[in-house]
mmCIF file of N, CA and C in Angstrom:
data_model
loop_
_atom_site.group_PDB
_atom_site.id
_atom_site.type_symbol
_atom_site.label_atom_id
_atom_site.label_comp_id
_atom_site.label_asym_id
_atom_site.label_seq_id
_atom_site.Cartn_x
_atom_site.Cartn_y
_atom_site.Cartn_z
ATOM 1 N N MET A 1253 -22.239 25.677 4.834
ATOM 2 C CA MET A 1253 -20.927 25.703 4.230
ATOM 3 C C MET A 1253 -19.866 25.283 5.246
ATOM 4 N N LEU A 1254 -20.047 25.700 6.477
ATOM 5 C CA LEU A 1254 -19.077 25.384 7.513
ATOM 6 C C LEU A 1254 -19.109 23.893 7.841
ATOM 7 N N GLN A 1255 -20.306 23.265 7.798
ATOM 8 C CA GLN A 1255 -20.402 21.832 8.093
ATOM 9 C C GLN A 1255 -19.751 21.019 6.992
ATOM 10 N N ILE A 1256 -19.812 21.441 5.763
ATOM 11 C CA ILE A 1256 -19.178 20.714 4.676
ATOM 12 C C ILE A 1256 -17.670 20.744 4.874
ATOM 13 N N LYS A 1257 -17.109 21.866 5.279
ATOM 14 C CA LYS A 1257 -15.665 21.929 5.511
ATOM 15 C C LYS A 1257 -15.265 21.073 6.675
ATOM 16 N N LYS A 1258 -16.057 21.038 7.718
ATOM 17 C CA LYS A 1258 -15.751 20.177 8.885
ATOM 18 C C LYS A 1258 -15.780 18.709 8.445
ATOM 19 N N LYS A 1259 -16.741 18.349 7.614
ATOM 20 C CA LYS A 1259 -16.821 16.954 7.156
ATOM 21 C C LYS A 1259 -15.636 16.610 6.301
ATOM 22 N N ASN A 1260 -15.215 17.505 5.422
ATOM 23 C CA ASN A 1260 -14.031 17.260 4.606
ATOM 24 C C ASN A 1260 -12.773 17.195 5.464
ATOM 25 N N LEU A 1261 -12.677 18.024 6.481
ATOM 26 C CA LEU A 1261 -11.541 17.992 7.358
ATOM 27 C C LEU A 1261 -11.504 16.695 8.157
ATOM 28 N N LEU A 1262 -12.656 16.227 8.605
ATOM 29 C CA LEU A 1262 -12.718 14.982 9.335
ATOM 30 C C LEU A 1262 -12.368 13.805 8.427
ATOM 31 N N SER A 1263 -12.841 13.823 7.196
ATOM 32 C CA SER A 1263 -12.499 12.758 6.243
ATOM 33 C C SER A 1263 -11.011 12.762 5.965
ATOM 34 N N ALA A 1264 -10.420 13.924 5.805
ATOM 35 C CA ALA A 1264 -8.987 14.018 5.559
ATOM 36 C C ALA A 1264 -8.201 13.501 6.750
ATOM 37 N N PHE A 1265 -8.635 13.843 7.965
ATOM 38 C CA PHE A 1265 -7.948 13.364 9.152
ATOM 39 C C PHE A 1265 -8.031 11.846 9.264
ATOM 40 N N VAL A 1266 -9.195 11.277 9.003
ATOM 41 C CA VAL A 1266 -9.364 9.829 9.067
ATOM 42 C C VAL A 1266 -8.494 9.151 8.010
ATOM 43 N N PHE A 1267 -8.438 9.710 6.799
ATOM 44 C CA PHE A 1267 -7.620 9.142 5.726
ATOM 45 C C PHE A 1267 -6.135 9.175 6.108
ATOM 46 N N ILE A 1268 -5.679 10.287 6.645
ATOM 47 C CA ILE A 1268 -4.250 10.423 7.047
ATOM 48 C C ILE A 1268 -3.961 9.471 8.201
ATOM 49 N N PHE A 1269 -4.855 9.341 9.152
ATOM 50 C CA PHE A 1269 -4.669 8.446 10.281
ATOM 51 C C PHE A 1269 -4.559 6.989 9.785
ATOM 52 N N LEU A 1270 -5.428 6.584 8.895
ATOM 53 C CA LEU A 1270 -5.391 5.204 8.379
ATOM 54 C C LEU A 1270 -4.092 4.999 7.548
ATOM 55 N N ALA A 1271 -3.686 6.005 6.806
ATOM 56 C CA ALA A 1271 -2.439 5.879 6.033
ATOM 57 C C ALA A 1271 -1.245 5.701 6.944
ATOM 58 N N VAL A 1272 -1.207 6.440 8.035
ATOM 59 C CA VAL A 1272 -0.087 6.321 8.988
ATOM 60 C C VAL A 1272 -0.098 4.974 9.651
ATOM 61 N N VAL A 1273 -1.254 4.508 10.082
ATOM 62 C CA VAL A 1273 -1.370 3.182 10.722
ATOM 63 C C VAL A 1273 -0.954 2.079 9.750
ATOM 64 N N CYS A 1274 -1.406 2.156 8.520
ATOM 65 C CA CYS A 1274 -1.020 1.138 7.534
ATOM 66 C C CYS A 1274 0.467 1.150 7.239
ATOM 67 N N SER A 1275 1.050 2.351 7.132
ATOM 68 C CA SER A 1275 2.478 2.429 6.869
ATOM 69 C C SER A 1275 3.299 1.914 8.025
ATOM 70 N N LEU A 1276 2.829 2.134 9.256
ATOM 71 C CA LEU A 1276 3.532 1.592 10.406
ATOM 72 C C LEU A 1276 3.391 0.079 10.490
ATOM 73 N N ALA A 1277 2.237 -0.416 10.075
ATOM 74 C CA ALA A 1277 1.997 -1.864 10.145
ATOM 75 C C ALA A 1277 2.874 -2.621 9.167
ATOM 76 N N TYR A 1278 3.176 -1.993 8.046
ATOM 77 C CA TYR A 1278 3.947 -2.682 7.000
ATOM 78 C C TYR A 1278 5.328 -2.088 6.812
ATOM 79 N N SER A 1279 5.850 -1.438 7.831
ATOM 80 C CA SER A 1279 7.192 -0.857 7.716
ATOM 81 C C SER A 1279 8.238 -1.964 7.692
ATOM 82 N N PRO A 1280 9.371 -1.755 7.059
ATOM 83 C CA PRO A 1280 10.395 -2.796 6.982
ATOM 84 C C PRO A 1280 10.946 -3.200 8.345
ATOM 85 N N SER A 1281 10.861 -2.321 9.325
ATOM 86 C CA SER A 1281 11.401 -2.670 10.639
ATOM 87 C C SER A 1281 10.573 -3.734 11.314
ATOM 88 N N THR A 1282 9.326 -3.919 10.929
ATOM 89 C CA THR A 1282 8.483 -4.936 11.581
ATOM 90 C C THR A 1282 8.416 -6.204 10.760
ATOM 91 N N GLU A 1283 8.976 -6.220 9.533
ATOM 92 C CA GLU A 1283 8.956 -7.442 8.749
ATOM 93 C C GLU A 1283 9.969 -8.430 9.318
ATOM 94 N N ALA A 1284 9.645 -9.706 9.152
ATOM 95 C CA ALA A 1284 10.567 -10.744 9.644
ATOM 96 C C ALA A 1284 11.768 -10.803 8.716
ATOM 97 N N LYS A 1285 12.923 -10.534 9.292
ATOM 98 C CA LYS A 1285 14.184 -10.611 8.535
ATOM 99 C C LYS A 1285 15.107 -11.573 9.229
ATOM 100 N N PRO A 1286 15.855 -12.340 8.489
ATOM 101 C CA PRO A 1286 16.817 -13.199 9.162
ATOM 102 C C PRO A 1286 17.958 -12.344 9.745
ATOM 103 N N SER A 1287 18.430 -12.766 10.911
ATOM 104 C CA SER A 1287 19.530 -12.045 11.525
ATOM 105 C C SER A 1287 20.806 -12.273 10.742
ATOM 106 N N SER A 1288 21.809 -11.469 10.981
ATOM 107 C CA SER A 1288 23.078 -11.596 10.248
ATOM 108 C C SER A 1288 23.706 -12.963 10.559
ATOM 109 N N ASP A 1289 23.542 -13.438 11.792
ATOM 110 C CA ASP A 1289 24.085 -14.759 12.154
ATOM 111 C C ASP A 1289 23.424 -15.850 11.312
ATOM 112 N N ARG A 1290 22.139 -15.700 11.153
ATOM 113 C CA ARG A 1290 21.395 -16.717 10.384
ATOM 114 C C ARG A 1290 21.790 -16.638 8.911
ATOM 115 N N LEU A 1291 22.024 -15.425 8.421
ATOM 116 C CA LEU A 1291 22.445 -15.289 7.030
ATOM 117 C C LEU A 1291 23.820 -15.961 6.792
ATOM 118 N N GLU A 1292 24.672 -15.834 7.776
ATOM 119 C CA GLU A 1292 25.999 -16.453 7.626
ATOM 120 C C GLU A 1292 25.868 -17.966 7.643
ATOM 121 N N LEU A 1293 24.894 -18.471 8.392
ATOM 122 C CA LEU A 1293 24.737 -19.916 8.484
ATOM 123 C C LEU A 1293 23.919 -20.489 7.334
ATOM 124 N N GLU A 1294 23.121 -19.637 6.712
ATOM 125 C CA GLU A 1294 22.273 -20.127 5.611
ATOM 126 C C GLU A 1294 23.128 -20.344 4.377
ATOM 127 N N GLN A 1295 23.089 -21.537 3.847
ATOM 128 C CA GLN A 1295 23.926 -21.904 2.704
ATOM 129 C C GLN A 1295 23.105 -22.726 1.723
ATOM 130 N N THR A 1296 23.550 -22.727 0.511
ATOM 131 C CA THR A 1296 22.911 -23.514 -0.538
ATOM 132 C C THR A 1296 23.698 -24.776 -0.783
ATOM 133 N N PHE A 1297 22.987 -25.900 -0.750
ATOM 134 C CA PHE A 1297 23.640 -27.195 -0.962
ATOM 135 C C PHE A 1297 23.136 -27.788 -2.275
ATOM 136 N N ARG A 1298 24.020 -28.475 -2.960
ATOM 137 C CA ARG A 1298 23.588 -29.226 -4.099
ATOM 138 C C ARG A 1298 24.588 -30.347 -4.355
ATOM 139 N N LYS A 1299 24.098 -31.408 -4.915
ATOM 140 C CA LYS A 1299 24.959 -32.548 -5.234
ATOM 141 C C LYS A 1299 25.354 -32.461 -6.698
ATOM 142 N N PHE A 1300 26.646 -32.640 -6.986
ATOM 143 C CA PHE A 1300 27.116 -32.621 -8.345
ATOM 144 C C PHE A 1300 28.170 -33.694 -8.521
ATOM 145 N N HIS A 1301 27.778 -34.850 -9.067
ATOM 146 C CA HIS A 1301 28.680 -35.988 -9.279
ATOM 147 C C HIS A 1301 29.360 -36.394 -7.972
ATOM 148 N N GLY A 1302 28.624 -36.502 -6.896
ATOM 149 C CA GLY A 1302 29.173 -36.974 -5.611
ATOM 150 C C GLY A 1302 29.927 -35.935 -4.827
ATOM 151 N N THR A 1303 30.102 -34.732 -5.341
ATOM 152 C CA THR A 1303 30.811 -33.659 -4.627
ATOM 153 C C THR A 1303 29.767 -32.727 -4.020
ATOM 154 N N LEU A 1304 29.928 -32.448 -2.742
ATOM 155 C CA LEU A 1304 29.016 -31.508 -2.069
ATOM 156 C C LEU A 1304 29.551 -30.099 -2.295
ATOM 157 N N VAL A 1305 28.704 -29.237 -2.807
ATOM 158 C CA VAL A 1305 29.076 -27.854 -3.094
ATOM 159 C C VAL A 1305 28.311 -26.951 -2.139
ATOM 160 N N LEU A 1306 29.036 -26.135 -1.355
ATOM 161 C CA LEU A 1306 28.405 -25.172 -0.465
ATOM 162 C C LEU A 1306 28.701 -23.762 -0.944
ATOM 163 N N LYS A 1307 27.695 -22.914 -0.955
ATOM 164 C CA LYS A 1307 27.921 -21.506 -1.353
ATOM 165 C C LYS A 1307 27.450 -20.646 -0.229
ATOM 166 N N ASN A 1308 28.339 -19.792 0.278
ATOM 167 C CA ASN A 1308 27.970 -18.818 1.304
ATOM 168 C C ASN A 1308 27.245 -17.664 0.610
ATOM 169 N N LEU A 1309 26.007 -17.404 1.049
ATOM 170 C CA LEU A 1309 25.203 -16.418 0.371
ATOM 171 C C LEU A 1309 25.665 -14.974 0.672
ATOM 172 N N ASN A 1310 26.388 -14.784 1.782
ATOM 173 C CA ASN A 1310 26.888 -13.423 2.099
ATOM 174 C C ASN A 1310 28.080 -13.054 1.277
ATOM 175 N N THR A 1311 29.030 -13.994 1.170
ATOM 176 C CA THR A 1311 30.306 -13.661 0.501
ATOM 177 C C THR A 1311 30.434 -14.246 -0.890
ATOM 178 N N ASN A 1312 29.488 -15.066 -1.266
ATOM 179 C CA ASN A 1312 29.484 -15.778 -2.575
ATOM 180 C C ASN A 1312 30.715 -16.676 -2.759
ATOM 181 N N GLN A 1313 31.318 -17.080 -1.632
ATOM 182 C CA GLN A 1313 32.418 -18.055 -1.687
ATOM 183 C C GLN A 1313 31.828 -19.443 -1.878
ATOM 184 N N VAL A 1314 32.507 -20.260 -2.675
ATOM 185 C CA VAL A 1314 32.050 -21.621 -2.974
ATOM 186 C C VAL A 1314 33.021 -22.560 -2.354
ATOM 187 N N TYR A 1315 32.526 -23.540 -1.585
ATOM 188 C CA TYR A 1315 33.355 -24.565 -0.953
ATOM 189 C C TYR A 1315 32.931 -25.916 -1.541
ATOM 190 N N THR A 1316 33.876 -26.749 -1.904
ATOM 191 C CA THR A 1316 33.549 -28.085 -2.402
ATOM 192 C C THR A 1316 34.151 -29.116 -1.499
ATOM 193 N N PHE A 1317 33.400 -30.168 -1.246
ATOM 194 C CA PHE A 1317 33.853 -31.268 -0.422
ATOM 195 C C PHE A 1317 33.621 -32.586 -1.139
ATOM 196 N N ASN A 1318 34.646 -33.358 -1.256
ATOM 197 C CA ASN A 1318 34.558 -34.657 -1.897
ATOM 198 C C ASN A 1318 34.549 -35.706 -0.800
ATOM 199 N N PRO A 1319 33.460 -36.442 -0.598
ATOM 200 C CA PRO A 1319 33.383 -37.374 0.533
ATOM 201 C C PRO A 1319 34.278 -38.598 0.356
ATOM 202 N N GLU A 1320 34.840 -38.832 -0.795
ATOM 203 C CA GLU A 1320 35.674 -40.024 -1.030
ATOM 204 C C GLU A 1320 37.052 -39.858 -0.512
#
């Protein structure tokens, strides 16, 4: 009876250890995130009848430039 409890305790310890390791491996702090500087520089471009439209993804401001 005592050996069964030790086996269950060991299995539980291994399961908890693996859960902690997996959660640390996939924590948001280790995921690749763009820095705030990069977010400010990242913009969406599209052509619309010869006018270049830029949208800042942080502030949702839209800038239009007419090359003519």
